[in-house]
Amino acid sequence: MNGASERDHGYARYKLDGCRCYRCGFAVSQYNAARERAIAYGTWAPYVDAETVRQHLRNLQACGAGLRSVAAASGVDRKRLQAILTGRPERRTGPQERVRPALATAVLAVEPTLEVLGAATVINAVGTHRRLQALVYAGWPQHHLAAALGWTDVNFSALLRRQQVTVRTARAVRDLYDQRWKSDPREHGVDAQAYSRARNHARRLNWQPVGAWDDDTIDEAGAEPYTGSETPVWLAAVEDALELEADGFTRQQAADRLGIQRSTLDTWMSRYRNRPAQAATEQEATA
Ligand SMILES: [Zn+2]
């Protein structure tokens, strides 16, 4: 498997390959908007349009998720999902037109996580790499990790160079990570020399420690590691607002999106524009 993904741009490519192109971003924002709408309707409408749910089921299928696992994750019977997708030919009914809001929100809440995806589905390797690298950073030798996964050392190094992995591999690495990240390798049969060799190796290659990630960011292709020098809240907000404005939002809409007062955003904007050139250069250098 080489680096290039064969998926069409859209929801699946955004979620599984980390593509952030316009089409992928648009597909995901459509999905997010539909989900929010379904949740909002759920508070008063008896039924919602089934099309949103149907589209999401197709998206999940494009990600390699079977109806069976979507049924398990959503708590909605598989036959009911099938009726939304294709109708019931034996009853000569077409795809269902409306669904209960509770069903819609349950299905729309299902994301293409490692639990839901088929084991053979190919996804981007970023979370797998980060987990293995963080374990080496913590002093687990690569040889030890390879053995724990049932791989040869050669397979292990090859995996670290590959852009994509199967869900099966990603799950195995995640489970290993969840078991090991809190433990001290020296208490689990790793000798002091191998321990410091692993740590030095990771530092030399600029790998990131466990603390650089949390559960929400570790699989996110575009996520930046947390390095302890956090961007101030006001600066992060200004950067987000500038991005929204570049996408055609007004200043007011940007403020609403970010959940801050328009006047506060205006103040932060002028602080941003008036900041000393020195600070601006520093900011860019660390960005
Ligand atoms: Zn794309």
PDB file of N, CA and C in Angstrom, residues 162-227:
ATOM      1  N   ARG A 162       4.820   3.904   6.535  1.00  0.00           N
ATOM      2  CA  ARG A 162       3.644   3.855   5.670  1.00  0.00           C
ATOM      3  C   ARG A 162       2.648   4.959   5.996  1.00  0.00           C
ATOM      4  N   GLN A 163       1.986   5.466   4.954  1.00  0.00           N
ATOM      5  CA  GLN A 163       1.002   6.530   5.155  1.00  0.00           C
ATOM      6  C   GLN A 163      -0.341   5.990   5.633  1.00  0.00           C
ATOM      7  N   GLN A 164      -0.595   4.729   5.336  1.00  0.00           N
ATOM      8  CA  GLN A 164      -1.899   4.166   5.657  1.00  0.00           C
ATOM      9  C   GLN A 164      -1.768   2.821   6.345  1.00  0.00           C
ATOM     10  N   VAL A 165      -2.756   2.485   7.153  1.00  0.00           N
ATOM     11  CA  VAL A 165      -2.790   1.179   7.825  1.00  0.00           C
ATOM     12  C   VAL A 165      -4.224   0.647   7.759  1.00  0.00           C
ATOM     13  N   THR A 166      -4.380  -0.630   8.036  1.00  0.00           N
ATOM     14  CA  THR A 166      -5.739  -1.158   8.136  1.00  0.00           C
ATOM     15  C   THR A 166      -6.279  -0.852   9.525  1.00  0.00           C
ATOM     16  N   VAL A 167      -7.604  -0.876   9.612  1.00  0.00           N
ATOM     17  CA  VAL A 167      -8.256  -0.673  10.911  1.00  0.00           C
ATOM     18  C   VAL A 167      -7.795  -1.744  11.902  1.00  0.00           C
ATOM     19  N   ARG A 168      -7.566  -2.956  11.410  1.00  0.00           N
ATOM     20  CA  ARG A 168      -7.105  -4.042  12.288  1.00  0.00           C
ATOM     21  C   ARG A 168      -5.808  -3.654  12.987  1.00  0.00           C
ATOM     22  N   THR A 169      -4.860  -3.135  12.211  1.00  0.00           N
ATOM     23  CA  THR A 169      -3.576  -2.711  12.776  1.00  0.00           C
ATOM     24  C   THR A 169      -3.761  -1.526  13.724  1.00  0.00           C
ATOM     25  N   ALA A 170      -4.570  -0.561  13.296  1.00  0.00           N
ATOM     26  CA  ALA A 170      -4.790   0.626  14.127  1.00  0.00           C
ATOM     27  C   ALA A 170      -5.390   0.244  15.477  1.00  0.00           C
ATOM     28  N   ARG A 171      -6.307  -0.725  15.466  1.00  0.00           N
ATOM     29  CA  ARG A 171      -6.915  -1.174  16.727  1.00  0.00           C
ATOM     30  C   ARG A 171      -5.887  -1.845  17.622  1.00  0.00           C
ATOM     31  N   ALA A 172      -5.046  -2.698  17.028  1.00  0.00           N
ATOM     32  CA  ALA A 172      -4.039  -3.413  17.815  1.00  0.00           C
ATOM     33  C   ALA A 172      -3.087  -2.417  18.487  1.00  0.00           C
ATOM     34  N   VAL A 173      -2.678  -1.395  17.724  1.00  0.00           N
ATOM     35  CA  VAL A 173      -1.752  -0.401  18.272  1.00  0.00           C
ATOM     36  C   VAL A 173      -2.448   0.440  19.347  1.00  0.00           C
ATOM     37  N   ARG A 174      -3.695   0.806  19.097  1.00  0.00           N
ATOM     38  CA  ARG A 174      -4.424   1.583  20.105  1.00  0.00           C
ATOM     39  C   ARG A 174      -4.551   0.792  21.405  1.00  0.00           C
ATOM     40  N   ASP A 175      -4.873  -0.498  21.298  1.00  0.00           N
ATOM     41  CA  ASP A 175      -5.027  -1.306  22.508  1.00  0.00           C
ATOM     42  C   ASP A 175      -3.704  -1.420  23.262  1.00  0.00           C
ATOM     43  N   LEU A 176      -2.623  -1.598  22.509  1.00  0.00           N
ATOM     44  CA  LEU A 176      -1.305  -1.684  23.140  1.00  0.00           C
ATOM     45  C   LEU A 176      -0.970  -0.364  23.854  1.00  0.00           C
ATOM     46  N   TYR A 177      -1.248   0.716  23.167  1.00  0.00           N
ATOM     47  CA  TYR A 177      -0.992   2.047  23.728  1.00  0.00           C
ATOM     48  C   TYR A 177      -1.780   2.233  25.028  1.00  0.00           C
ATOM     49  N   ASP A 178      -3.068   1.874  24.973  1.00  0.00           N
ATOM     50  CA  ASP A 178      -3.903   2.046  26.160  1.00  0.00           C
ATOM     51  C   ASP A 178      -3.378   1.230  27.346  1.00  0.00           C
ATOM     52  N   GLN A 179      -2.777   0.071  27.055  1.00  0.00           N
ATOM     53  CA  GLN A 179      -2.210  -0.757  28.130  1.00  0.00           C
ATOM     54  C   GLN A 179      -0.904  -0.187  28.667  1.00  0.00           C
ATOM     55  N   ARG A 180      -0.067   0.358  27.762  1.00  0.00           N
ATOM     56  CA  ARG A 180       1.308   0.662  28.150  1.00  0.00           C
ATOM     57  C   ARG A 180       1.593   2.097  28.572  1.00  0.00           C
ATOM     58  N   TRP A 181       0.801   3.049  28.115  1.00  0.00           N
ATOM     59  CA  TRP A 181       1.285   4.420  28.233  1.00  0.00           C
ATOM     60  C   TRP A 181       1.495   4.873  29.664  1.00  0.00           C
ATOM     61  N   LYS A 182       0.784   4.258  30.599  1.00  0.00           N
ATOM     62  CA  LYS A 182       0.934   4.677  31.989  1.00  0.00           C
ATOM     63  C   LYS A 182       2.013   3.902  32.734  1.00  0.00           C
ATOM     64  N   SER A 183       2.513   2.828  32.131  1.00  0.00           N
ATOM     65  CA  SER A 183       3.455   1.965  32.863  1.00  0.00           C
ATOM     66  C   SER A 183       4.898   2.374  32.616  1.00  0.00           C
ATOM     67  N   ASP A 184       5.747   2.018  33.588  1.00  0.00           N
ATOM     68  CA  ASP A 184       7.183   2.247  33.433  1.00  0.00           C
ATOM     69  C   ASP A 184       7.789   1.008  32.782  1.00  0.00           C
ATOM     70  N   PRO A 185       8.423   1.181  31.599  1.00  0.00           N
ATOM     71  CA  PRO A 185       8.970   0.022  30.881  1.00  0.00           C
ATOM     72  C   PRO A 185       9.935  -0.787  31.745  1.00  0.00           C
ATOM     73  N   ARG A 186      10.687  -0.118  32.645  1.00  0.00           N
ATOM     74  CA  ARG A 186      11.697  -0.804  33.447  1.00  0.00           C
ATOM     75  C   ARG A 186      11.063  -1.772  34.434  1.00  0.00           C
ATOM     76  N   GLU A 187       9.775  -1.585  34.706  1.00  0.00           N
ATOM     77  CA  GLU A 187       9.070  -2.526  35.584  1.00  0.00           C
ATOM     78  C   GLU A 187       8.431  -3.650  34.781  1.00  0.00           C
ATOM     79  N   HIS A 188       8.670  -3.621  33.455  1.00  0.00           N
ATOM     80  CA  HIS A 188       8.078  -4.657  32.597  1.00  0.00           C
ATOM     81  C   HIS A 188       9.134  -5.313  31.726  1.00  0.00           C
ATOM     82  N   GLY A 189      10.296  -5.542  32.326  1.00  0.00           N
ATOM     83  CA  GLY A 189      11.304  -6.340  31.637  1.00  0.00           C
ATOM     84  C   GLY A 189      12.196  -5.597  30.663  1.00  0.00           C
ATOM     85  N   VAL A 190      12.105  -4.268  30.608  1.00  0.00           N
ATOM     86  CA  VAL A 190      12.986  -3.506  29.721  1.00  0.00           C
ATOM     87  C   VAL A 190      14.203  -3.067  30.535  1.00  0.00           C
ATOM     88  N   ASP A 191      15.414  -3.427  30.082  1.00  0.00           N
ATOM     89  CA  ASP A 191      16.590  -3.058  30.877  1.00  0.00           C
ATOM     90  C   ASP A 191      16.939  -1.578  30.674  1.00  0.00           C
ATOM     91  N   ALA A 192      17.709  -1.067  31.621  1.00  0.00           N
ATOM     92  CA  ALA A 192      17.959   0.380  31.683  1.00  0.00           C
ATOM     93  C   ALA A 192      18.579   0.914  30.395  1.00  0.00           C
ATOM     94  N   GLN A 193      19.436   0.111  29.786  1.00  0.00           N
ATOM     95  CA  GLN A 193      20.119   0.562  28.575  1.00  0.00           C
ATOM     96  C   GLN A 193      19.142   0.692  27.397  1.00  0.00           C
ATOM     97  N   ALA A 194      18.343  -0.343  27.208  1.00  0.00           N
ATOM     98  CA  ALA A 194      17.351  -0.319  26.120  1.00  0.00           C
ATOM     99  C   ALA A 194      16.354   0.807  26.345  1.00  0.00           C
ATOM    100  N   TYR A 195      16.037   1.020  27.612  1.00  0.00           N
ATOM    101  CA  TYR A 195      15.116   2.084  27.991  1.00  0.00           C
ATOM    102  C   TYR A 195      15.655   3.445  27.551  1.00  0.00           C
ATOM    103  N   SER A 196      16.896   3.753  27.914  1.00  0.00           N
ATOM    104  CA  SER A 196      17.389   5.087  27.535  1.00  0.00           C
ATOM    105  C   SER A 196      17.702   5.185  26.051  1.00  0.00           C
ATOM    106  N   ARG A 197      18.064   4.050  25.434  1.00  0.00           N
ATOM    107  CA  ARG A 197      18.259   4.083  23.986  1.00  0.00           C
ATOM    108  C   ARG A 197      16.957   4.468  23.271  1.00  0.00           C
ATOM    109  N   ALA A 198      15.848   3.869  23.718  1.00  0.00           N
ATOM    110  CA  ALA A 198      14.544   4.169  23.109  1.00  0.00           C
ATOM    111  C   ALA A 198      14.202   5.642  23.294  1.00  0.00           C
ATOM    112  N   ARG A 199      14.390   6.131  24.507  1.00  0.00           N
ATOM    113  CA  ARG A 199      14.056   7.537  24.789  1.00  0.00           C
ATOM    114  C   ARG A 199      14.898   8.491  23.945  1.00  0.00           C
ATOM    115  N   ASN A 200      16.188   8.198  23.865  1.00  0.00           N
ATOM    116  CA  ASN A 200      17.067   9.075  23.070  1.00  0.00           C
ATOM    117  C   ASN A 200      16.700   9.049  21.590  1.00  0.00           C
ATOM    118  N   HIS A 201      16.407   7.859  21.115  1.00  0.00           N
ATOM    119  CA  HIS A 201      16.028   7.700  19.710  1.00  0.00           C
ATOM    120  C   HIS A 201      14.814   8.576  19.391  1.00  0.00           C
ATOM    121  N   ALA A 202      13.785   8.509  20.228  1.00  0.00           N
ATOM    122  CA  ALA A 202      12.546   9.276  20.001  1.00  0.00           C
ATOM    123  C   ALA A 202      12.828  10.774  20.030  1.00  0.00           C
ATOM    124  N   ARG A 203      13.669  11.195  20.967  1.00  0.00           N
ATOM    125  CA  ARG A 203      13.964  12.634  21.083  1.00  0.00           C
ATOM    126  C   ARG A 203      14.766  13.130  19.877  1.00  0.00           C
ATOM    127  N   ARG A 204      15.676  12.277  19.428  1.00  0.00           N
ATOM    128  CA  ARG A 204      16.490  12.653  18.281  1.00  0.00           C
ATOM    129  C   ARG A 204      15.620  12.850  17.039  1.00  0.00           C
ATOM    130  N   LEU A 205      14.576  12.014  16.902  1.00  0.00           N
ATOM    131  CA  LEU A 205      13.714  12.093  15.724  1.00  0.00           C
ATOM    132  C   LEU A 205      12.560  13.075  15.910  1.00  0.00           C
ATOM    133  N   ASN A 206      12.587  13.774  17.062  1.00  0.00           N
ATOM    134  CA  ASN A 206      11.538  14.767  17.308  1.00  0.00           C
ATOM    135  C   ASN A 206      10.149  14.164  17.444  1.00  0.00           C
ATOM    136  N   TRP A 207      10.079  12.932  17.925  1.00  0.00           N
ATOM    137  CA  TRP A 207       8.773  12.326  18.171  1.00  0.00           C
ATOM    138  C   TRP A 207       8.138  12.997  19.376  1.00  0.00           C
ATOM    139  N   GLN A 208       6.811  12.877  19.464  1.00  0.00           N
ATOM    140  CA  GLN A 208       6.076  13.573  20.518  1.00  0.00           C
ATOM    141  C   GLN A 208       5.709  12.620  21.659  1.00  0.00           C
ATOM    142  N   PRO A 209       5.732  13.139  22.892  1.00  0.00           N
ATOM    143  CA  PRO A 209       5.374  12.295  24.038  1.00  0.00           C
ATOM    144  C   PRO A 209       3.857  12.092  24.155  1.00  0.00           C
ATOM    145  N   VAL A 210       3.482  11.182  25.040  1.00  0.00           N
ATOM    146  CA  VAL A 210       2.067  10.907  25.303  1.00  0.00           C
ATOM    147  C   VAL A 210       1.301  12.195  25.593  1.00  0.00           C
ATOM    148  N   GLY A 211       1.922  13.068  26.392  1.00  0.00           N
ATOM    149  CA  GLY A 211       1.240  14.281  26.828  1.00  0.00           C
ATOM    150  C   GLY A 211       0.966  15.286  25.711  1.00  0.00           C
ATOM    151  N   ALA A 212       1.512  15.040  24.523  1.00  0.00           N
ATOM    152  CA  ALA A 212       1.287  15.979  23.416  1.00  0.00           C
ATOM    153  C   ALA A 212      -0.100  15.814  22.801  1.00  0.00           C
ATOM    154  N   TRP A 213      -0.785  14.718  23.161  1.00  0.00           N
ATOM    155  CA  TRP A 213      -2.069  14.395  22.519  1.00  0.00           C
ATOM    156  C   TRP A 213      -3.121  14.098  23.557  1.00  0.00           C
ATOM    157  N   ASP A 214      -4.382  14.265  23.169  1.00  0.00           N
ATOM    158  CA  ASP A 214      -5.455  13.667  23.955  1.00  0.00           C
ATOM    159  C   ASP A 214      -6.304  12.826  23.012  1.00  0.00           C
ATOM    160  N   ASP A 215      -7.318  12.168  23.569  1.00  0.00           N
ATOM    161  CA  ASP A 215      -8.108  11.226  22.769  1.00  0.00           C
ATOM    162  C   ASP A 215      -8.752  11.884  21.552  1.00  0.00           C
ATOM    163  N   ASP A 216      -9.017  13.194  21.659  1.00  0.00           N
ATOM    164  CA  ASP A 216      -9.682  13.868  20.545  1.00  0.00           C
ATOM    165  C   ASP A 216      -8.708  14.258  19.437  1.00  0.00           C
ATOM    166  N   THR A 217      -7.433  14.399  19.769  1.00  0.00           N
ATOM    167  CA  THR A 217      -6.510  14.923  18.763  1.00  0.00           C
ATOM    168  C   THR A 217      -5.594  13.858  18.173  1.00  0.00           C
ATOM    169  N   ILE A 218      -5.402  12.766  18.878  1.00  0.00           N
ATOM    170  CA  ILE A 218      -4.338  11.840  18.463  1.00  0.00           C
ATOM    171  C   ILE A 218      -4.588  11.225  17.086  1.00  0.00           C
ATOM    172  N   ASP A 219      -5.843  11.046  16.699  1.00  0.00           N
ATOM    173  CA  ASP A 219      -6.130  10.486  15.372  1.00  0.00           C
ATOM    174  C   ASP A 219      -6.441  11.563  14.337  1.00  0.00           C
ATOM    175  N   GLU A 220      -6.445  12.794  14.759  1.00  0.00           N
ATOM    176  CA  GLU A 220      -6.828  13.908  13.888  1.00  0.00           C
ATOM    177  C   GLU A 220      -5.607  14.325  13.071  1.00  0.00           C
ATOM    178  N   ALA A 221      -5.695  14.135  11.739  1.00  0.00           N
ATOM    179  CA  ALA A 221      -4.513  14.346  10.904  1.00  0.00           C
ATOM    180  C   ALA A 221      -3.931  15.751  11.036  1.00  0.00           C
ATOM    181  N   GLY A 222      -4.809  16.752  11.154  1.00  0.00           N
ATOM    182  CA  GLY A 222      -4.320  18.118  11.170  1.00  0.00           C
ATOM    183  C   GLY A 222      -3.943  18.632  12.557  1.00  0.00           C
ATOM    184  N   ALA A 223      -4.103  17.810  13.600  1.00  0.00           N
ATOM    185  CA  ALA A 223      -3.897  18.296  14.966  1.00  0.00           C
ATOM    186  C   ALA A 223      -2.430  18.612  15.232  1.00  0.00           C
ATOM    187  N   GLU A 224      -2.206  19.670  15.994  1.00  0.00           N
ATOM    188  CA  GLU A 224      -0.850  20.055  16.389  1.00  0.00           C
ATOM    189  C   GLU A 224      -0.579  19.484  17.775  1.00  0.00           C
ATOM    190  N   PRO A 225       0.618  18.969  17.995  1.00  0.00           N
ATOM    191  CA  PRO A 225       0.929  18.475  19.343  1.00  0.00           C
ATOM    192  C   PRO A 225       0.932  19.617  20.359  1.00  0.00           C
ATOM    193  N   TYR A 226       0.502  19.308  21.556  1.00  0.00           N
ATOM    194  CA  TYR A 226       0.560  20.277  22.646  1.00  0.00           C
ATOM    195  C   TYR A 226       1.975  20.272  23.202  1.00  0.00           C
ATOM    196  N   THR A 227       2.643  21.415  23.149  1.00  0.00           N
ATOM    197  CA  THR A 227       4.052  21.430  23.544  1.00  0.00           C
ATOM    198  C   THR A 227       4.294  22.228  24.820  1.00  0.00           C
TER     199      THR A 227
END
